[in-house]
């Protein structure tokens, strides 16, 4: 799991996705992209992501907060640094997936666009997860990927339904990554 998270919402989803991957029998690492400035957030003891690390993974799950309808600048900068992997075709055929906080589908499309340029197979949140269609509670999620919705004050945390969507989607990713490619 590769993520950027200013208010811990995406970080919580990343760890839920990691747990779901492990439940599906797939090894998983959670790595945070570097902040662009010290004042932007906390680095803590999270594993720091490096673009070259991702050539060794079968699936790459990318999560970020929404910034004005697009991915965060931290994530965009990190993916731009992976241009060397693109040039070598190092991510061709790997499974990719997007998740984020906020209901902005354009954010997921910016992540999906990068994944497609890298030659990855994109796995969305299948409609087998009916929780994405709930109307009795505020909930994130759409066929493009699992999400959570945060209020303007960032106080709302991911709901159990949103976390269940993340676990559901990562099982689909693990199954897809485990299939022989050819």
PDB file of C-alpha atoms in Angstrom:
ATOM      1  CA  UNK A   1       0.000   0.000   0.000  1.00  0.00           C
ATOM      2  CA  UNK A   2       1.397   3.344  -1.057  1.00  0.00           C
ATOM      3  CA  UNK A   3      -0.285   6.321   0.565  1.00  0.00           C
ATOM      4  CA  UNK A   4      -0.255   9.997   1.407  1.00  0.00           C
ATOM      5  CA  UNK A   5      -2.373  11.101   4.363  1.00  0.00           C
ATOM      6  CA  UNK A   6      -2.608  14.512   6.001  1.00  0.00           C
ATOM      7  CA  UNK A   7      -5.270  13.694   8.590  1.00  0.00           C
ATOM      8  CA  UNK A   8      -4.835   9.912   9.042  1.00  0.00           C
ATOM      9  CA  UNK A   9      -8.013   8.980   7.102  1.00  0.00           C
ATOM     10  CA  UNK A  10      -6.144   7.440   4.180  1.00  0.00           C
ATOM     11  CA  UNK A  11      -3.619   5.921   6.582  1.00  0.00           C
ATOM     12  CA  UNK A  12      -6.446   4.059   8.355  1.00  0.00           C
ATOM     13  CA  UNK A  13      -7.731   2.758   5.025  1.00  0.00           C
ATOM     14  CA  UNK A  14      -4.192   1.686   4.060  1.00  0.00           C
ATOM     15  CA  UNK A  15      -3.827  -0.408   7.207  1.00  0.00           C
ATOM     16  CA  UNK A  16      -7.293  -1.911   6.725  1.00  0.00           C
ATOM     17  CA  UNK A  17      -6.325  -2.833   3.166  1.00  0.00           C
ATOM     18  CA  UNK A  18      -3.100  -4.381   4.471  1.00  0.00           C
ATOM     19  CA  UNK A  19      -5.126  -6.494   6.923  1.00  0.00           C
ATOM     20  CA  UNK A  20      -7.466  -7.564   4.118  1.00  0.00           C
ATOM     21  CA  UNK A  21      -4.515  -8.546   1.921  1.00  0.00           C
ATOM     22  CA  UNK A  22      -3.053 -10.667   4.692  1.00  0.00           C
ATOM     23  CA  UNK A  23      -6.474 -12.303   5.267  1.00  0.00           C
ATOM     24  CA  UNK A  24      -6.465 -13.179   1.566  1.00  0.00           C
ATOM     25  CA  UNK A  25      -3.038 -14.795   1.999  1.00  0.00           C
ATOM     26  CA  UNK A  26      -1.109 -12.045   0.206  1.00  0.00           C
ATOM     27  CA  UNK A  27       1.970 -10.421   1.726  1.00  0.00           C
ATOM     28  CA  UNK A  28       1.580  -6.665   2.109  1.00  0.00           C
ATOM     29  CA  UNK A  29       3.641  -3.625   3.042  1.00  0.00           C
ATOM     30  CA  UNK A  30       2.309  -0.174   3.901  1.00  0.00           C
ATOM     31  CA  UNK A  31       4.548   2.700   2.831  1.00  0.00           C
ATOM     32  CA  UNK A  32       3.967   6.427   3.111  1.00  0.00           C
ATOM     33  CA  UNK A  33       5.184   8.799   0.397  1.00  0.00           C
ATOM     34  CA  UNK A  34       7.478  11.551   1.680  1.00  0.00           C
ATOM     35  CA  UNK A  35       6.003  14.924   2.564  1.00  0.00           C
ATOM     36  CA  UNK A  36       7.105  17.820   0.414  1.00  0.00           C
ATOM     37  CA  UNK A  37       7.761  20.077   3.399  1.00  0.00           C
ATOM     38  CA  UNK A  38       8.146  19.575   7.138  1.00  0.00           C
ATOM     39  CA  UNK A  39       5.024  21.620   7.895  1.00  0.00           C
ATOM     40  CA  UNK A  40       2.757  19.459   5.704  1.00  0.00           C
ATOM     41  CA  UNK A  41       2.351  16.557   8.034  1.00  0.00           C
ATOM     42  CA  UNK A  42       3.917  13.931  10.157  1.00  0.00           C
ATOM     43  CA  UNK A  43       6.333  11.314   8.989  1.00  0.00           C
ATOM     44  CA  UNK A  44       6.436   9.397  12.241  1.00  0.00           C
ATOM     45  CA  UNK A  45       7.836   5.889  12.132  1.00  0.00           C
ATOM     46  CA  UNK A  46       5.988   4.920   8.951  1.00  0.00           C
ATOM     47  CA  UNK A  47       7.995   3.092   6.312  1.00  0.00           C
ATOM     48  CA  UNK A  48       9.079   5.600   3.680  1.00  0.00           C
ATOM     49  CA  UNK A  49       8.255   4.719   0.106  1.00  0.00           C
ATOM     50  CA  UNK A  50      10.868   4.891  -2.657  1.00  0.00           C
ATOM     51  CA  UNK A  51       9.797   4.609  -6.308  1.00  0.00           C
ATOM     52  CA  UNK A  52      12.301   1.834  -7.088  1.00  0.00           C
ATOM     53  CA  UNK A  53      10.754  -0.377  -4.377  1.00  0.00           C
ATOM     54  CA  UNK A  54       7.655  -0.986  -6.454  1.00  0.00           C
ATOM     55  CA  UNK A  55       9.243  -3.010  -9.231  1.00  0.00           C
ATOM     56  CA  UNK A  56       9.326  -6.012  -6.858  1.00  0.00           C
ATOM     57  CA  UNK A  57       5.576  -6.010  -6.003  1.00  0.00           C
ATOM     58  CA  UNK A  58       2.826  -7.882  -7.892  1.00  0.00           C
ATOM     59  CA  UNK A  59       0.191  -5.296  -6.951  1.00  0.00           C
ATOM     60  CA  UNK A  60       0.436  -1.626  -6.025  1.00  0.00           C
ATOM     61  CA  UNK A  61      -2.431  -0.019  -4.134  1.00  0.00           C
ATOM     62  CA  UNK A  62      -2.301   3.795  -4.147  1.00  0.00           C
ATOM     63  CA  UNK A  63      -4.190   5.997  -1.693  1.00  0.00           C
ATOM     64  CA  UNK A  64      -4.269   9.738  -1.221  1.00  0.00           C
ATOM     65  CA  UNK A  65      -6.405  12.557   0.020  1.00  0.00           C
ATOM     66  CA  UNK A  66      -8.294  14.702  -2.448  1.00  0.00           C
ATOM     67  CA  UNK A  67      -6.851  18.129  -3.168  1.00  0.00           C
ATOM     68  CA  UNK A  68      -9.168  20.239  -5.281  1.00  0.00           C
ATOM     69  CA  UNK A  69     -10.447  17.223  -7.207  1.00  0.00           C
ATOM     70  CA  UNK A  70      -7.078  15.602  -7.806  1.00  0.00           C
ATOM     71  CA  UNK A  71      -4.495  13.553  -5.942  1.00  0.00           C
ATOM     72  CA  UNK A  72      -2.310  15.256  -3.354  1.00  0.00           C
ATOM     73  CA  UNK A  73       0.872  16.962  -4.533  1.00  0.00           C
ATOM     74  CA  UNK A  74       2.887  14.514  -2.408  1.00  0.00           C
ATOM     75  CA  UNK A  75       1.486  11.553  -4.329  1.00  0.00           C
ATOM     76  CA  UNK A  76       1.755  13.257  -7.718  1.00  0.00           C
ATOM     77  CA  UNK A  77       5.401  14.106  -7.035  1.00  0.00           C
ATOM     78  CA  UNK A  78       6.122  10.548  -5.923  1.00  0.00           C
ATOM     79  CA  UNK A  79       4.512   9.021  -9.026  1.00  0.00           C
ATOM     80  CA  UNK A  80       6.396  11.490 -11.235  1.00  0.00           C
ATOM     81  CA  UNK A  81       9.617  10.157  -9.694  1.00  0.00           C
ATOM     82  CA  UNK A  82       8.664   6.670 -10.918  1.00  0.00           C
ATOM     83  CA  UNK A  83       9.318   7.712 -14.511  1.00  0.00           C
ATOM     84  CA  UNK A  84      12.393   5.487 -14.598  1.00  0.00           C
ATOM     85  CA  UNK A  85      10.215   2.457 -13.820  1.00  0.00           C
ATOM     86  CA  UNK A  86       7.861   3.495 -16.628  1.00  0.00           C
ATOM     87  CA  UNK A  87      10.767   3.850 -19.065  1.00  0.00           C
ATOM     88  CA  UNK A  88      11.990   0.329 -18.225  1.00  0.00           C
ATOM     89  CA  UNK A  89       8.472  -1.144 -18.332  1.00  0.00           C
ATOM     90  CA  UNK A  90       9.061  -2.366 -14.773  1.00  0.00           C
ATOM     91  CA  UNK A  91       5.396  -2.063 -13.759  1.00  0.00           C
ATOM     92  CA  UNK A  92       3.890  -3.656 -16.896  1.00  0.00           C
ATOM     93  CA  UNK A  93       1.194  -6.189 -16.011  1.00  0.00           C
ATOM     94  CA  UNK A  94       1.194  -5.468 -12.281  1.00  0.00           C
ATOM     95  CA  UNK A  95      -2.163  -4.940 -10.599  1.00  0.00           C
ATOM     96  CA  UNK A  96      -3.039  -1.391  -9.595  1.00  0.00           C
ATOM     97  CA  UNK A  97      -5.785   0.058  -7.500  1.00  0.00           C
ATOM     98  CA  UNK A  98      -6.786   3.474  -6.161  1.00  0.00           C
ATOM     99  CA  UNK A  99      -8.356   4.499  -2.843  1.00  0.00           C
ATOM    100  CA  UNK A 100      -8.729   7.854  -1.172  1.00  0.00           C
ATOM    101  CA  UNK A 101     -10.676   9.997   1.224  1.00  0.00           C
ATOM    102  CA  UNK A 102     -13.227  12.321  -0.231  1.00  0.00           C
ATOM    103  CA  UNK A 103     -15.939  11.572  -2.727  1.00  0.00           C
ATOM    104  CA  UNK A 104     -13.988  12.952  -5.638  1.00  0.00           C
ATOM    105  CA  UNK A 105     -13.982  10.434  -8.468  1.00  0.00           C
ATOM    106  CA  UNK A 106     -11.620  12.648 -10.415  1.00  0.00           C
ATOM    107  CA  UNK A 107      -8.984  11.934  -7.756  1.00  0.00           C
ATOM    108  CA  UNK A 108      -9.255   8.208  -8.412  1.00  0.00           C
ATOM    109  CA  UNK A 109      -9.112   8.856 -12.143  1.00  0.00           C
ATOM    110  CA  UNK A 110      -5.812  10.713 -11.704  1.00  0.00           C
ATOM    111  CA  UNK A 111      -4.397   7.669  -9.907  1.00  0.00           C
ATOM    112  CA  UNK A 112      -5.925   5.261 -12.437  1.00  0.00           C
ATOM    113  CA  UNK A 113      -4.456   7.330 -15.292  1.00  0.00           C
ATOM    114  CA  UNK A 114      -0.975   6.939 -13.802  1.00  0.00           C
ATOM    115  CA  UNK A 115      -1.566   3.198 -13.341  1.00  0.00           C
ATOM    116  CA  UNK A 116      -2.595   2.787 -16.967  1.00  0.00           C
ATOM    117  CA  UNK A 117       0.449   4.721 -18.179  1.00  0.00           C
ATOM    118  CA  UNK A 118       2.618   2.384 -16.105  1.00  0.00           C
ATOM    119  CA  UNK A 119       0.953  -0.546 -17.940  1.00  0.00           C
ATOM    120  CA  UNK A 120      -0.820  -1.862 -14.868  1.00  0.00           C
ATOM    121  CA  UNK A 121      -4.102  -3.793 -14.686  1.00  0.00           C
ATOM    122  CA  UNK A 122      -6.584  -1.666 -12.709  1.00  0.00           C
ATOM    123  CA  UNK A 123      -8.946  -3.409 -10.278  1.00  0.00           C
ATOM    124  CA  UNK A 124     -11.915  -1.417  -8.999  1.00  0.00           C
ATOM    125  CA  UNK A 125     -14.455  -1.993  -6.248  1.00  0.00           C
ATOM    126  CA  UNK A 126     -16.800  -4.586  -7.737  1.00  0.00           C
ATOM    127  CA  UNK A 127     -20.553  -4.269  -7.227  1.00  0.00           C
ATOM    128  CA  UNK A 128     -20.360  -7.523  -5.296  1.00  0.00           C
ATOM    129  CA  UNK A 129     -19.698  -5.133  -2.400  1.00  0.00           C
ATOM    130  CA  UNK A 130     -23.246  -3.851  -1.954  1.00  0.00           C
ATOM    131  CA  UNK A 131     -22.145  -1.483   0.830  1.00  0.00           C
ATOM    132  CA  UNK A 132     -21.114   1.091  -1.774  1.00  0.00           C
ATOM    133  CA  UNK A 133     -24.808   1.533  -2.640  1.00  0.00           C
ATOM    134  CA  UNK A 134     -25.978   2.290   0.922  1.00  0.00           C
ATOM    135  CA  UNK A 135     -28.247   5.281   1.291  1.00  0.00           C
ATOM    136  CA  UNK A 136     -29.064   4.936   4.986  1.00  0.00           C
ATOM    137  CA  UNK A 137     -25.693   6.375   6.057  1.00  0.00           C
ATOM    138  CA  UNK A 138     -22.973   8.592   4.673  1.00  0.00           C
ATOM    139  CA  UNK A 139     -20.539   6.301   2.934  1.00  0.00           C
ATOM    140  CA  UNK A 140     -17.713   6.395   0.447  1.00  0.00           C
ATOM    141  CA  UNK A 141     -17.037   3.894  -2.286  1.00  0.00           C
ATOM    142  CA  UNK A 142     -17.773   3.548  -5.988  1.00  0.00           C
ATOM    143  CA  UNK A 143     -16.770   1.097  -8.703  1.00  0.00           C
ATOM    144  CA  UNK A 144     -13.544   3.086  -9.157  1.00  0.00           C
ATOM    145  CA  UNK A 145     -12.320   2.199  -5.663  1.00  0.00           C
ATOM    146  CA  UNK A 146     -12.959   2.187  -1.945  1.00  0.00           C
ATOM    147  CA  UNK A 147     -13.042   5.590  -0.258  1.00  0.00           C
ATOM    148  CA  UNK A 148     -13.897   7.358   2.937  1.00  0.00           C
ATOM    149  CA  UNK A 149     -15.487  10.756   3.315  1.00  0.00           C
ATOM    150  CA  UNK A 150     -14.097  13.322   5.745  1.00  0.00           C
ATOM    151  CA  UNK A 151     -15.893  16.453   6.906  1.00  0.00           C
ATOM    152  CA  UNK A 152     -14.342  19.874   6.348  1.00  0.00           C
ATOM    153  CA  UNK A 153     -12.916  19.751   9.871  1.00  0.00           C
ATOM    154  CA  UNK A 154     -11.454  16.257   9.185  1.00  0.00           C
ATOM    155  CA  UNK A 155     -13.136  14.874  12.314  1.00  0.00           C
ATOM    156  CA  UNK A 156     -15.163  12.110  10.614  1.00  0.00           C
ATOM    157  CA  UNK A 157     -13.210   8.840  10.525  1.00  0.00           C
ATOM    158  CA  UNK A 158     -13.725   5.899   8.131  1.00  0.00           C
ATOM    159  CA  UNK A 159     -16.943   4.005   8.901  1.00  0.00           C
ATOM    160  CA  UNK A 160     -17.082   0.242   9.307  1.00  0.00           C
ATOM    161  CA  UNK A 161     -18.832   0.057   5.918  1.00  0.00           C
ATOM    162  CA  UNK A 162     -16.020   2.017   4.236  1.00  0.00           C
ATOM    163  CA  UNK A 163     -13.397  -0.210   5.883  1.00  0.00           C
ATOM    164  CA  UNK A 164     -15.323  -3.297   4.740  1.00  0.00           C
ATOM    165  CA  UNK A 165     -15.231  -1.933   1.175  1.00  0.00           C
ATOM    166  CA  UNK A 166     -11.451  -1.562   1.410  1.00  0.00           C
ATOM    167  CA  UNK A 167     -11.089  -5.168   2.634  1.00  0.00           C
ATOM    168  CA  UNK A 168     -13.412  -6.431  -0.116  1.00  0.00           C
ATOM    169  CA  UNK A 169     -11.474  -4.637  -2.840  1.00  0.00           C
ATOM    170  CA  UNK A 170      -8.069  -5.832  -1.684  1.00  0.00           C
ATOM    171  CA  UNK A 171      -9.279  -9.443  -1.768  1.00  0.00           C
ATOM    172  CA  UNK A 172     -10.158  -8.882  -5.447  1.00  0.00           C
ATOM    173  CA  UNK A 173      -6.694  -7.421  -6.007  1.00  0.00           C
ATOM    174  CA  UNK A 174      -4.992 -10.385  -4.324  1.00  0.00           C
ATOM    175  CA  UNK A 175      -7.008 -12.805  -6.462  1.00  0.00           C
ATOM    176  CA  UNK A 176      -6.176 -10.896  -9.655  1.00  0.00           C
ATOM    177  CA  UNK A 177      -2.470 -10.628  -8.807  1.00  0.00           C
ATOM    178  CA  UNK A 178      -2.311 -14.371  -8.039  1.00  0.00           C
ATOM    179  CA  UNK A 179      -3.682 -15.359 -11.478  1.00  0.00           C
ATOM    180  CA  UNK A 180      -1.120 -16.341 -14.093  1.00  0.00           C
ATOM    181  CA  UNK A 181      -0.457 -13.553 -16.588  1.00  0.00           C
ATOM    182  CA  UNK A 182      -0.082 -14.331 -20.212  1.00  0.00           C
TER     183      UNK A 182
END
